[in-house]
Amino acid sequence: MTSEPQSDSALSASNPSASGPFAKPAHRWRFFRAGGFDQVRIERGEDLKALDSLDQKLWLALACPIDSLQFDRRTLTLIDTDNDGRIRAPELLDAVRWATHMVKDADAFFAGHRSLPLSLIDDSHEEGAQLLASARRILANMGKPDAAEVAPEDAADVKRIFSDTCFNGDGIVPPAAAEDPAIAELMKKIMELFGSRPDRGGAAGLGQEEVDAFFAAVEAHLAWHQEAEGKPEINPLGAGTEAAVAALQAVEAKVEDYFTRCRLAAFDPQAAVALNADEKAFAAVAAEDLSAATPVSGFPLARIAAEKPLPLSRGVNPAWAGAIATLRDAVVTPLLGARDELSETEWQAVKAKLAPTRDWLTRKAGAVVESFGLEALRALQSGDARAQLTKLIAADKAVAPEFEAVASVEKLALYLRDLVPLLNNFVAFKDFYTRRAKAVFQIGRLYIDGRSCDLCIRVEDANQHAALATLSRIYLLYCDCVRRGSNEKMTIAAGVTAGHADQLMVGRNGVFYDREGRDWDAVITKIVTHPISIREAFWMPFRRVGKFIGEQIEKFAAARSKQVEQQMTTQLVATGSQAISGQPAPAQSAQQQQQAFDAGRFAGIFAAIGLAIGAIGTALASVVTGLLNLTWWQIPLAIAGVILLISGPSMLIAAMQLRQRNLAPLLDANGWAVNARARINIPFGGSLTQLAKLPPGAERSLTDPYAERTTPWRLFLVLVIILILLGFAWRYDLLQRLFG
């Protein structure tokens, strides 16, 4: 966006279809100037209706993340139709089109409504009439049938709205909706087996998906049973076939192990000893409780011998005796007849006879509904239970348009309240630049070093944010904020636009107040340095000179102090050594005496000091002479020129950089898509940071009981300087020329 003024015709969006004598004239846009550039004014209903015709190059932002905005989250979620966590220009335009279509007068969006008046809803079209009917239903269900407006929180209280009705248009029907008790009981059983879903009123129910899944399981289970009825080989033992399969599967692995061991013993008779449990194995379990026979469950089923049949009665491992007895009674006896032993050949024959059954059981379908029983399932399949359930769900869906409009009531109420403020923080930054309210990206206020900073935004990663935010040319403080008594933490970036930076450093503490008035402990963790103000730039050269002089004096004093300490230490050590040894102090060497009393050397030093003082005096004389050669009114100008010569360059550089301050990189680093150079000029920037000052009308006492006492030598020094200046003036006849 350019900062030069533009005519209304140039800024107005053109309408290609507007031509001919009956064409609708293009909307006449109005702009305001703030921060050094033009921004669109959205102040009338006509502005809202024509917003889609405004060239998006004139928009201040085209996208922004939801998480970083200080705005109603529900409103933002409704606008974010693709649920990507960002508000984009097309989504905002869709919201404006829908909202203006649903009201009679678009100017109502600027009236500051906190609730949705029913009289404002445009019922001249079907969607508006449906929305009005839903609004009235909401008020009736909330116990306020005579109310003239509906609040957003009332429309959002879905459970309360739909608590007194079973049909609410969401396709989820609770058991209470069924008039037939048998159908209601069936619905409860289906919900137990296939789960339930809450409807809009909060009641647990089921939908067409659960009904279809249940009857699909019923049909699959009955078809599976019907397959067995048509194939005798699947049920060789009739009703006891499944029990026989279960008995066989319970011992199958152990029986296979037994016959394998017997085949190995037939292969090598010496292996029989190793294949049976030996004395050590029995000794290991002898100390345990053998009443449950669990310790010997890992032993073979019976004594291993070559080609030995499996005993079914005696000689069976006690841990498996019960399972083998069940195998004998449920499988072997019905299929082969009564016997006390089972050969490996007979074992394979038993498995072959039950193989079709086992294969059929692996293909069991609809097991989830098996608990109903075959007769009950056949009754459900042949009855009208499914039709009744489908009818209930269809009746619920039939009222969907009316009840879905309830969500539209909430949306319109929120848009009526929030749409214009959001536009004034997106299409234009009116709230930010007029300073009438905080912008949606301003998270609060930071108090630190005798100032308050209003340009505070929330960031996720200070280092990543600073990489782009440094292009804003704003002096930034990155602070970690923690709330006492909670685990809440956040990082903010605060812009400093007034005062000076002498006392701002990493580790400095401050207090941050968020938009809700809660206080946070803040500590500076990172600083991005840029010029803060012209005033800071003016004093910067003097501060640097003063700092340099102070550092040099401190270094000189420290060096002299160290030298004196070393001399004292050396003297004390020497004196102590002499006292201990009882010897007189040695005479100083000629070189030491020469260093101590070298008058020539000190004469040179004093001469150098004299020359320095003379040079300073000559320089002062030249300055004073030059000033006194001027007329009285030129002297202040000359002094001001000297000061300007010192501070002018830093002030000029600071002014140039301050004029380049730009809000866009600060927001872009936070995920925004700012569409213009959102400048922060010097006057506006100064308003974003407030310095400490006494309130108007405050009384101030200048009496300080702890004030430093004044010393006379300062007065003497001033008098000496004045006398020196007067002496030079008399010496060069300057007084006569000035006053002659």
Short mmCIF file of N, CA and C in Angstrom, two decimals, residues 344-478:
data_model
loop_
_atom_site.label_atom_id
_atom_site.label_comp_id
_atom_site.label_asym_id
_atom_site.label_seq_id
_atom_site.Cartn_x
_atom_site.Cartn_y
_atom_site.Cartn_z
N GLU A 344 -2.36 -93.05 18.30
CA GLU A 344 -2.10 -91.86 17.49
C GLU A 344 -2.96 -91.86 16.24
N THR A 345 -3.21 -93.05 15.67
CA THR A 345 -4.06 -93.14 14.49
C THR A 345 -5.48 -92.70 14.82
N GLU A 346 -5.98 -93.16 15.96
CA GLU A 346 -7.33 -92.77 16.39
C GLU A 346 -7.40 -91.26 16.69
N TRP A 347 -6.33 -90.75 17.24
CA TRP A 347 -6.28 -89.30 17.50
C TRP A 347 -6.40 -88.49 16.21
N GLN A 348 -5.68 -88.91 15.18
CA GLN A 348 -5.77 -88.23 13.90
C GLN A 348 -7.16 -88.37 13.30
N ALA A 349 -7.82 -89.52 13.47
CA ALA A 349 -9.18 -89.72 12.97
C ALA A 349 -10.16 -88.81 13.67
N VAL A 350 -9.99 -88.65 14.96
CA VAL A 350 -10.88 -87.74 15.71
C VAL A 350 -10.73 -86.31 15.19
N LYS A 351 -9.50 -85.88 14.98
CA LYS A 351 -9.28 -84.53 14.47
C LYS A 351 -9.87 -84.35 13.08
N ALA A 352 -9.77 -85.37 12.25
CA ALA A 352 -10.32 -85.28 10.89
C ALA A 352 -11.83 -85.14 10.90
N LYS A 353 -12.50 -85.85 11.82
CA LYS A 353 -13.96 -85.76 11.88
C LYS A 353 -14.44 -84.39 12.36
N LEU A 354 -13.62 -83.78 13.19
CA LEU A 354 -14.02 -82.46 13.71
C LEU A 354 -13.43 -81.31 12.90
N ALA A 355 -12.63 -81.60 11.88
CA ALA A 355 -12.01 -80.54 11.08
C ALA A 355 -13.03 -79.63 10.40
N PRO A 356 -14.12 -80.16 9.76
CA PRO A 356 -15.12 -79.25 9.17
C PRO A 356 -15.75 -78.32 10.19
N THR A 357 -15.98 -78.88 11.38
CA THR A 357 -16.58 -78.04 12.43
C THR A 357 -15.62 -76.92 12.84
N ARG A 358 -14.37 -77.28 12.99
CA ARG A 358 -13.39 -76.29 13.40
C ARG A 358 -13.24 -75.20 12.33
N ASP A 359 -13.25 -75.60 11.10
CA ASP A 359 -13.18 -74.62 10.01
C ASP A 359 -14.40 -73.70 10.02
N TRP A 360 -15.55 -74.26 10.27
CA TRP A 360 -16.80 -73.47 10.32
C TRP A 360 -16.77 -72.47 11.48
N LEU A 361 -16.23 -72.95 12.61
CA LEU A 361 -16.17 -72.06 13.78
C LEU A 361 -15.22 -70.88 13.56
N THR A 362 -14.18 -71.10 12.80
CA THR A 362 -13.25 -69.98 12.52
C THR A 362 -13.91 -68.91 11.67
N ARG A 363 -14.98 -69.28 10.97
CA ARG A 363 -15.68 -68.32 10.11
C ARG A 363 -16.94 -67.78 10.77
N LYS A 364 -16.96 -67.84 12.10
CA LYS A 364 -18.16 -67.36 12.81
C LYS A 364 -18.37 -65.87 12.51
N ALA A 365 -19.58 -65.51 12.15
CA ALA A 365 -19.94 -64.12 11.83
C ALA A 365 -21.01 -63.64 12.79
N GLY A 366 -20.98 -62.34 13.07
CA GLY A 366 -22.00 -61.76 13.94
C GLY A 366 -21.95 -62.25 15.36
N ALA A 367 -20.75 -62.57 15.85
CA ALA A 367 -20.64 -63.10 17.21
C ALA A 367 -21.12 -62.10 18.25
N VAL A 368 -21.10 -60.79 17.92
CA VAL A 368 -21.49 -59.78 18.90
C VAL A 368 -22.95 -59.90 19.30
N VAL A 369 -23.80 -60.48 18.42
CA VAL A 369 -25.23 -60.61 18.74
C VAL A 369 -25.58 -62.02 19.16
N GLU A 370 -24.60 -62.89 19.36
CA GLU A 370 -24.86 -64.29 19.70
C GLU A 370 -25.61 -64.43 21.01
N SER A 371 -25.40 -63.45 21.93
CA SER A 371 -26.06 -63.52 23.23
C SER A 371 -27.57 -63.42 23.14
N PHE A 372 -28.13 -62.94 22.02
CA PHE A 372 -29.59 -62.85 21.87
C PHE A 372 -30.23 -64.24 21.78
N GLY A 373 -29.50 -65.19 21.25
CA GLY A 373 -30.07 -66.51 20.99
C GLY A 373 -30.65 -66.59 19.59
N LEU A 374 -30.63 -67.81 19.01
CA LEU A 374 -31.08 -67.98 17.64
C LEU A 374 -32.53 -67.61 17.44
N GLU A 375 -33.38 -68.00 18.35
CA GLU A 375 -34.82 -67.74 18.18
C GLU A 375 -35.11 -66.25 18.20
N ALA A 376 -34.47 -65.54 19.12
CA ALA A 376 -34.69 -64.09 19.20
C ALA A 376 -34.15 -63.39 17.96
N LEU A 377 -33.02 -63.87 17.46
CA LEU A 377 -32.46 -63.26 16.26
C LEU A 377 -33.34 -63.51 15.04
N ARG A 378 -33.90 -64.71 14.95
CA ARG A 378 -34.79 -65.00 13.82
C ARG A 378 -36.05 -64.14 13.90
N ALA A 379 -36.52 -63.89 15.13
CA ALA A 379 -37.70 -63.04 15.29
C ALA A 379 -37.41 -61.60 14.88
N LEU A 380 -36.23 -61.13 15.22
CA LEU A 380 -35.85 -59.77 14.83
C LEU A 380 -35.72 -59.66 13.31
N GLN A 381 -35.19 -60.72 12.69
CA GLN A 381 -35.01 -60.68 11.25
C GLN A 381 -36.33 -60.67 10.50
N SER A 382 -37.29 -61.41 11.01
CA SER A 382 -38.59 -61.50 10.32
C SER A 382 -39.58 -60.43 10.75
N GLY A 383 -39.31 -59.73 11.85
CA GLY A 383 -40.24 -58.73 12.36
C GLY A 383 -40.02 -57.35 11.75
N ASP A 384 -40.68 -56.34 12.36
CA ASP A 384 -40.59 -54.97 11.84
C ASP A 384 -39.76 -54.06 12.75
N ALA A 385 -38.91 -54.64 13.60
CA ALA A 385 -38.12 -53.83 14.54
C ALA A 385 -37.20 -52.87 13.80
N ARG A 386 -36.59 -53.37 12.73
CA ARG A 386 -35.69 -52.50 11.98
C ARG A 386 -36.44 -51.35 11.33
N ALA A 387 -37.62 -51.63 10.81
CA ALA A 387 -38.41 -50.58 10.18
C ALA A 387 -38.83 -49.52 11.20
N GLN A 388 -39.17 -49.95 12.42
CA GLN A 388 -39.58 -49.00 13.45
C GLN A 388 -38.41 -48.10 13.86
N LEU A 389 -37.23 -48.70 14.00
CA LEU A 389 -36.07 -47.90 14.37
C LEU A 389 -35.72 -46.90 13.26
N THR A 390 -35.78 -47.35 12.02
CA THR A 390 -35.49 -46.45 10.90
C THR A 390 -36.50 -45.32 10.84
N LYS A 391 -37.75 -45.63 11.17
CA LYS A 391 -38.79 -44.61 11.16
C LYS A 391 -38.53 -43.55 12.23
N LEU A 392 -38.09 -43.99 13.42
CA LEU A 392 -37.78 -43.04 14.49
C LEU A 392 -36.65 -42.10 14.07
N ILE A 393 -35.63 -42.66 13.47
CA ILE A 393 -34.49 -41.84 13.06
C ILE A 393 -34.89 -40.88 11.95
N ALA A 394 -35.73 -41.36 11.03
CA ALA A 394 -36.20 -40.48 9.95
C ALA A 394 -37.04 -39.34 10.50
N ALA A 395 -37.86 -39.63 11.53
CA ALA A 395 -38.67 -38.57 12.15
C ALA A 395 -37.78 -37.52 12.81
N ASP A 396 -36.67 -37.97 13.38
CA ASP A 396 -35.74 -37.03 14.00
C ASP A 396 -35.08 -36.16 12.93
N LYS A 397 -34.66 -36.79 11.83
CA LYS A 397 -33.99 -36.03 10.77
C LYS A 397 -34.94 -35.07 10.06
N ALA A 398 -36.25 -35.35 10.13
CA ALA A 398 -37.21 -34.50 9.44
C ALA A 398 -37.22 -33.08 9.98
N VAL A 399 -36.87 -32.93 11.27
CA VAL A 399 -36.86 -31.59 11.87
C VAL A 399 -35.46 -30.97 11.82
N ALA A 400 -34.56 -31.59 11.05
CA ALA A 400 -33.19 -31.10 11.00
C ALA A 400 -33.08 -29.65 10.54
N PRO A 401 -33.77 -29.23 9.47
CA PRO A 401 -33.61 -27.84 9.03
C PRO A 401 -33.91 -26.83 10.13
N GLU A 402 -34.98 -27.09 10.87
CA GLU A 402 -35.34 -26.13 11.92
C GLU A 402 -34.30 -26.11 13.03
N PHE A 403 -33.84 -27.30 13.44
CA PHE A 403 -32.91 -27.35 14.55
C PHE A 403 -31.49 -27.01 14.12
N GLU A 404 -31.16 -27.24 12.88
CA GLU A 404 -29.85 -26.80 12.41
C GLU A 404 -29.77 -25.29 12.35
N ALA A 405 -30.89 -24.66 12.21
CA ALA A 405 -30.91 -23.19 12.21
C ALA A 405 -30.60 -22.63 13.59
N VAL A 406 -30.67 -23.49 14.63
CA VAL A 406 -30.30 -23.03 15.96
C VAL A 406 -28.83 -22.61 15.96
N ALA A 407 -27.99 -23.39 15.30
CA ALA A 407 -26.58 -23.02 15.20
C ALA A 407 -26.43 -21.71 14.43
N SER A 408 -27.29 -21.49 13.46
CA SER A 408 -27.24 -20.24 12.71
C SER A 408 -27.65 -19.06 13.57
N VAL A 409 -28.54 -19.29 14.53
CA VAL A 409 -28.93 -18.22 15.46
C VAL A 409 -27.71 -17.78 16.27
N GLU A 410 -26.99 -18.76 16.80
CA GLU A 410 -25.78 -18.43 17.56
C GLU A 410 -24.77 -17.70 16.67
N LYS A 411 -24.60 -18.18 15.44
CA LYS A 411 -23.63 -17.58 14.54
C LYS A 411 -24.00 -16.13 14.22
N LEU A 412 -25.28 -15.88 13.93
CA LEU A 412 -25.69 -14.52 13.60
C LEU A 412 -25.55 -13.60 14.81
N ALA A 413 -25.89 -14.11 16.00
CA ALA A 413 -25.74 -13.29 17.20
C ALA A 413 -24.27 -12.93 17.44
N LEU A 414 -23.37 -13.89 17.21
CA LEU A 414 -21.94 -13.61 17.40
C LEU A 414 -21.42 -12.67 16.32
N TYR A 415 -21.86 -12.87 15.08
CA TYR A 415 -21.42 -11.98 14.00
C TYR A 415 -21.91 -10.56 14.22
N LEU A 416 -23.13 -10.42 14.71
CA LEU A 416 -23.68 -9.09 14.98
C LEU A 416 -22.82 -8.35 16.00
N ARG A 417 -22.29 -9.10 16.95
CA ARG A 417 -21.47 -8.50 18.01
C ARG A 417 -20.01 -8.33 17.61
N ASP A 418 -19.44 -9.29 16.86
CA ASP A 418 -17.99 -9.36 16.70
C ASP A 418 -17.48 -9.08 15.29
N LEU A 419 -18.35 -9.08 14.29
CA LEU A 419 -17.84 -9.04 12.92
C LEU A 419 -17.14 -7.71 12.61
N VAL A 420 -17.75 -6.60 12.96
CA VAL A 420 -17.14 -5.30 12.67
C VAL A 420 -15.84 -5.10 13.45
N PRO A 421 -15.78 -5.40 14.76
CA PRO A 421 -14.48 -5.29 15.43
C PRO A 421 -13.39 -6.14 14.79
N LEU A 422 -13.76 -7.31 14.31
CA LEU A 422 -12.75 -8.15 13.65
C LEU A 422 -12.29 -7.52 12.34
N LEU A 423 -13.22 -6.96 11.58
CA LEU A 423 -12.84 -6.30 10.32
C LEU A 423 -11.92 -5.12 10.59
N ASN A 424 -12.15 -4.41 11.68
CA ASN A 424 -11.31 -3.26 12.02
C ASN A 424 -9.96 -3.68 12.60
N ASN A 425 -9.71 -4.98 12.66
CA ASN A 425 -8.41 -5.49 13.03
C ASN A 425 -7.83 -6.40 11.96
N PHE A 426 -8.47 -6.39 10.79
CA PHE A 426 -8.03 -7.27 9.71
C PHE A 426 -7.94 -6.50 8.40
N VAL A 427 -9.08 -6.00 7.93
CA VAL A 427 -9.07 -5.19 6.71
C VAL A 427 -8.34 -3.87 6.98
N ALA A 428 -8.55 -3.31 8.14
CA ALA A 428 -7.83 -2.13 8.61
C ALA A 428 -7.43 -2.37 10.06
N PHE A 429 -6.41 -1.66 10.51
CA PHE A 429 -5.96 -1.76 11.90
C PHE A 429 -6.47 -0.53 12.67
N LYS A 430 -7.77 -0.33 12.59
CA LYS A 430 -8.35 0.87 13.19
C LYS A 430 -8.16 0.89 14.70
N ASP A 431 -8.42 -0.24 15.37
CA ASP A 431 -8.28 -0.27 16.82
C ASP A 431 -6.85 0.04 17.25
N PHE A 432 -5.90 -0.43 16.49
CA PHE A 432 -4.49 -0.22 16.86
C PHE A 432 -4.06 1.22 16.63
N TYR A 433 -4.42 1.77 15.48
CA TYR A 433 -3.91 3.10 15.13
C TYR A 433 -4.71 4.23 15.76
N THR A 434 -5.96 4.01 16.10
CA THR A 434 -6.72 5.06 16.77
C THR A 434 -6.52 5.02 18.28
N ARG A 435 -5.97 3.91 18.79
CA ARG A 435 -5.70 3.75 20.22
C ARG A 435 -6.96 3.83 21.06
N ARG A 436 -8.14 3.60 20.44
CA ARG A 436 -9.39 3.60 21.21
C ARG A 436 -9.60 2.27 21.92
N ALA A 437 -9.04 1.23 21.39
CA ALA A 437 -9.13 -0.09 22.00
C ALA A 437 -7.87 -0.86 21.60
N LYS A 438 -7.58 -1.92 22.32
CA LYS A 438 -6.43 -2.73 21.99
C LYS A 438 -6.73 -3.58 20.75
N ALA A 439 -5.73 -3.74 19.89
CA ALA A 439 -5.88 -4.57 18.71
C ALA A 439 -5.94 -6.04 19.13
N VAL A 440 -6.43 -6.87 18.22
CA VAL A 440 -6.60 -8.28 18.55
C VAL A 440 -5.26 -8.98 18.76
N PHE A 441 -4.16 -8.41 18.25
CA PHE A 441 -2.86 -9.04 18.43
C PHE A 441 -2.15 -8.53 19.67
N GLN A 442 -2.67 -7.51 20.33
CA GLN A 442 -2.07 -7.00 21.56
C GLN A 442 -2.56 -7.83 22.73
N ILE A 443 -1.63 -8.47 23.42
CA ILE A 443 -2.01 -9.43 24.45
C ILE A 443 -2.08 -8.80 25.83
N GLY A 444 -1.48 -7.63 26.02
CA GLY A 444 -1.53 -7.00 27.34
C GLY A 444 -0.54 -5.85 27.43
N ARG A 445 -0.08 -5.59 28.66
CA ARG A 445 0.81 -4.44 28.90
C ARG A 445 1.95 -4.87 29.82
N LEU A 446 3.17 -4.48 29.45
CA LEU A 446 4.37 -4.80 30.23
C LEU A 446 4.85 -3.56 30.97
N TYR A 447 5.07 -3.70 32.28
CA TYR A 447 5.66 -2.64 33.09
C TYR A 447 7.09 -3.03 33.43
N ILE A 448 8.04 -2.17 33.03
CA ILE A 448 9.45 -2.46 33.30
C ILE A 448 10.26 -1.17 33.19
N ASP A 449 11.19 -0.98 34.09
CA ASP A 449 12.14 0.14 34.05
C ASP A 449 11.42 1.48 33.95
N GLY A 450 10.41 1.69 34.77
CA GLY A 450 9.73 2.98 34.82
C GLY A 450 8.94 3.32 33.58
N ARG A 451 8.44 2.33 32.86
CA ARG A 451 7.66 2.58 31.65
C ARG A 451 6.67 1.45 31.47
N SER A 452 5.65 1.69 30.65
CA SER A 452 4.68 0.66 30.29
C SER A 452 4.67 0.52 28.77
N CYS A 453 4.69 -0.72 28.31
CA CYS A 453 4.75 -1.02 26.87
C CYS A 453 3.44 -1.67 26.45
N ASP A 454 2.72 -1.02 25.52
CA ASP A 454 1.43 -1.53 25.06
C ASP A 454 1.54 -2.45 23.85
N LEU A 455 2.62 -2.34 23.09
CA LEU A 455 2.79 -3.20 21.92
C LEU A 455 3.41 -4.52 22.36
N CYS A 456 2.56 -5.40 22.88
CA CYS A 456 3.00 -6.71 23.36
C CYS A 456 2.22 -7.80 22.61
N ILE A 457 2.94 -8.73 22.02
CA ILE A 457 2.31 -9.84 21.31
C ILE A 457 2.87 -11.14 21.86
N ARG A 458 2.08 -12.19 21.72
CA ARG A 458 2.50 -13.51 22.20
C ARG A 458 3.27 -14.23 21.10
N VAL A 459 4.37 -14.89 21.48
CA VAL A 459 5.18 -15.64 20.52
C VAL A 459 5.42 -17.04 21.08
N GLU A 460 5.70 -17.97 20.19
CA GLU A 460 5.98 -19.34 20.60
C GLU A 460 7.47 -19.58 20.80
N ASP A 461 8.29 -19.09 19.88
CA ASP A 461 9.73 -19.28 19.95
C ASP A 461 10.40 -17.93 19.73
N ALA A 462 11.08 -17.43 20.78
CA ALA A 462 11.66 -16.09 20.70
C ALA A 462 12.73 -16.00 19.62
N ASN A 463 13.60 -17.00 19.52
CA ASN A 463 14.68 -16.95 18.53
C ASN A 463 14.14 -16.98 17.11
N GLN A 464 13.16 -17.86 16.89
CA GLN A 464 12.58 -17.96 15.55
C GLN A 464 11.82 -16.69 15.19
N HIS A 465 11.11 -16.13 16.15
CA HIS A 465 10.35 -14.91 15.91
C HIS A 465 11.28 -13.73 15.64
N ALA A 466 12.36 -13.64 16.40
CA ALA A 466 13.27 -12.50 16.27
C ALA A 466 13.97 -12.47 14.93
N ALA A 467 14.15 -13.64 14.28
CA ALA A 467 14.84 -13.68 13.00
C ALA A 467 14.15 -12.81 11.96
N LEU A 468 12.82 -12.76 11.98
CA LEU A 468 12.06 -11.93 11.04
C LEU A 468 11.65 -10.60 11.67
N ALA A 469 11.36 -10.63 12.97
CA ALA A 469 10.86 -9.42 13.64
C ALA A 469 11.90 -8.32 13.70
N THR A 470 13.18 -8.65 13.57
CA THR A 470 14.20 -7.60 13.60
C THR A 470 14.06 -6.63 12.43
N LEU A 471 13.40 -7.07 11.35
CA LEU A 471 13.17 -6.19 10.21
C LEU A 471 12.15 -5.10 10.52
N SER A 472 11.46 -5.20 11.63
CA SER A 472 10.48 -4.18 12.00
C SER A 472 11.14 -2.88 12.46
N ARG A 473 12.43 -2.93 12.77
CA ARG A 473 13.17 -1.75 13.25
C ARG A 473 12.65 -1.26 14.60
N ILE A 474 12.00 -2.13 15.34
CA ILE A 474 11.46 -1.77 16.66
C ILE A 474 12.36 -2.39 17.72
N TYR A 475 12.63 -1.64 18.77
CA TYR A 475 13.40 -2.16 19.91
C TYR A 475 12.50 -3.16 20.64
N LEU A 476 12.90 -4.43 20.69
CA LEU A 476 12.04 -5.49 21.19
C LEU A 476 12.64 -6.14 22.43
N LEU A 477 11.79 -6.38 23.40
CA LEU A 477 12.14 -7.16 24.58
C LEU A 477 11.37 -8.47 24.53
N TYR A 478 12.07 -9.59 24.56
CA TYR A 478 11.43 -10.90 24.65
C TYR A 478 11.46 -11.33 26.11
#
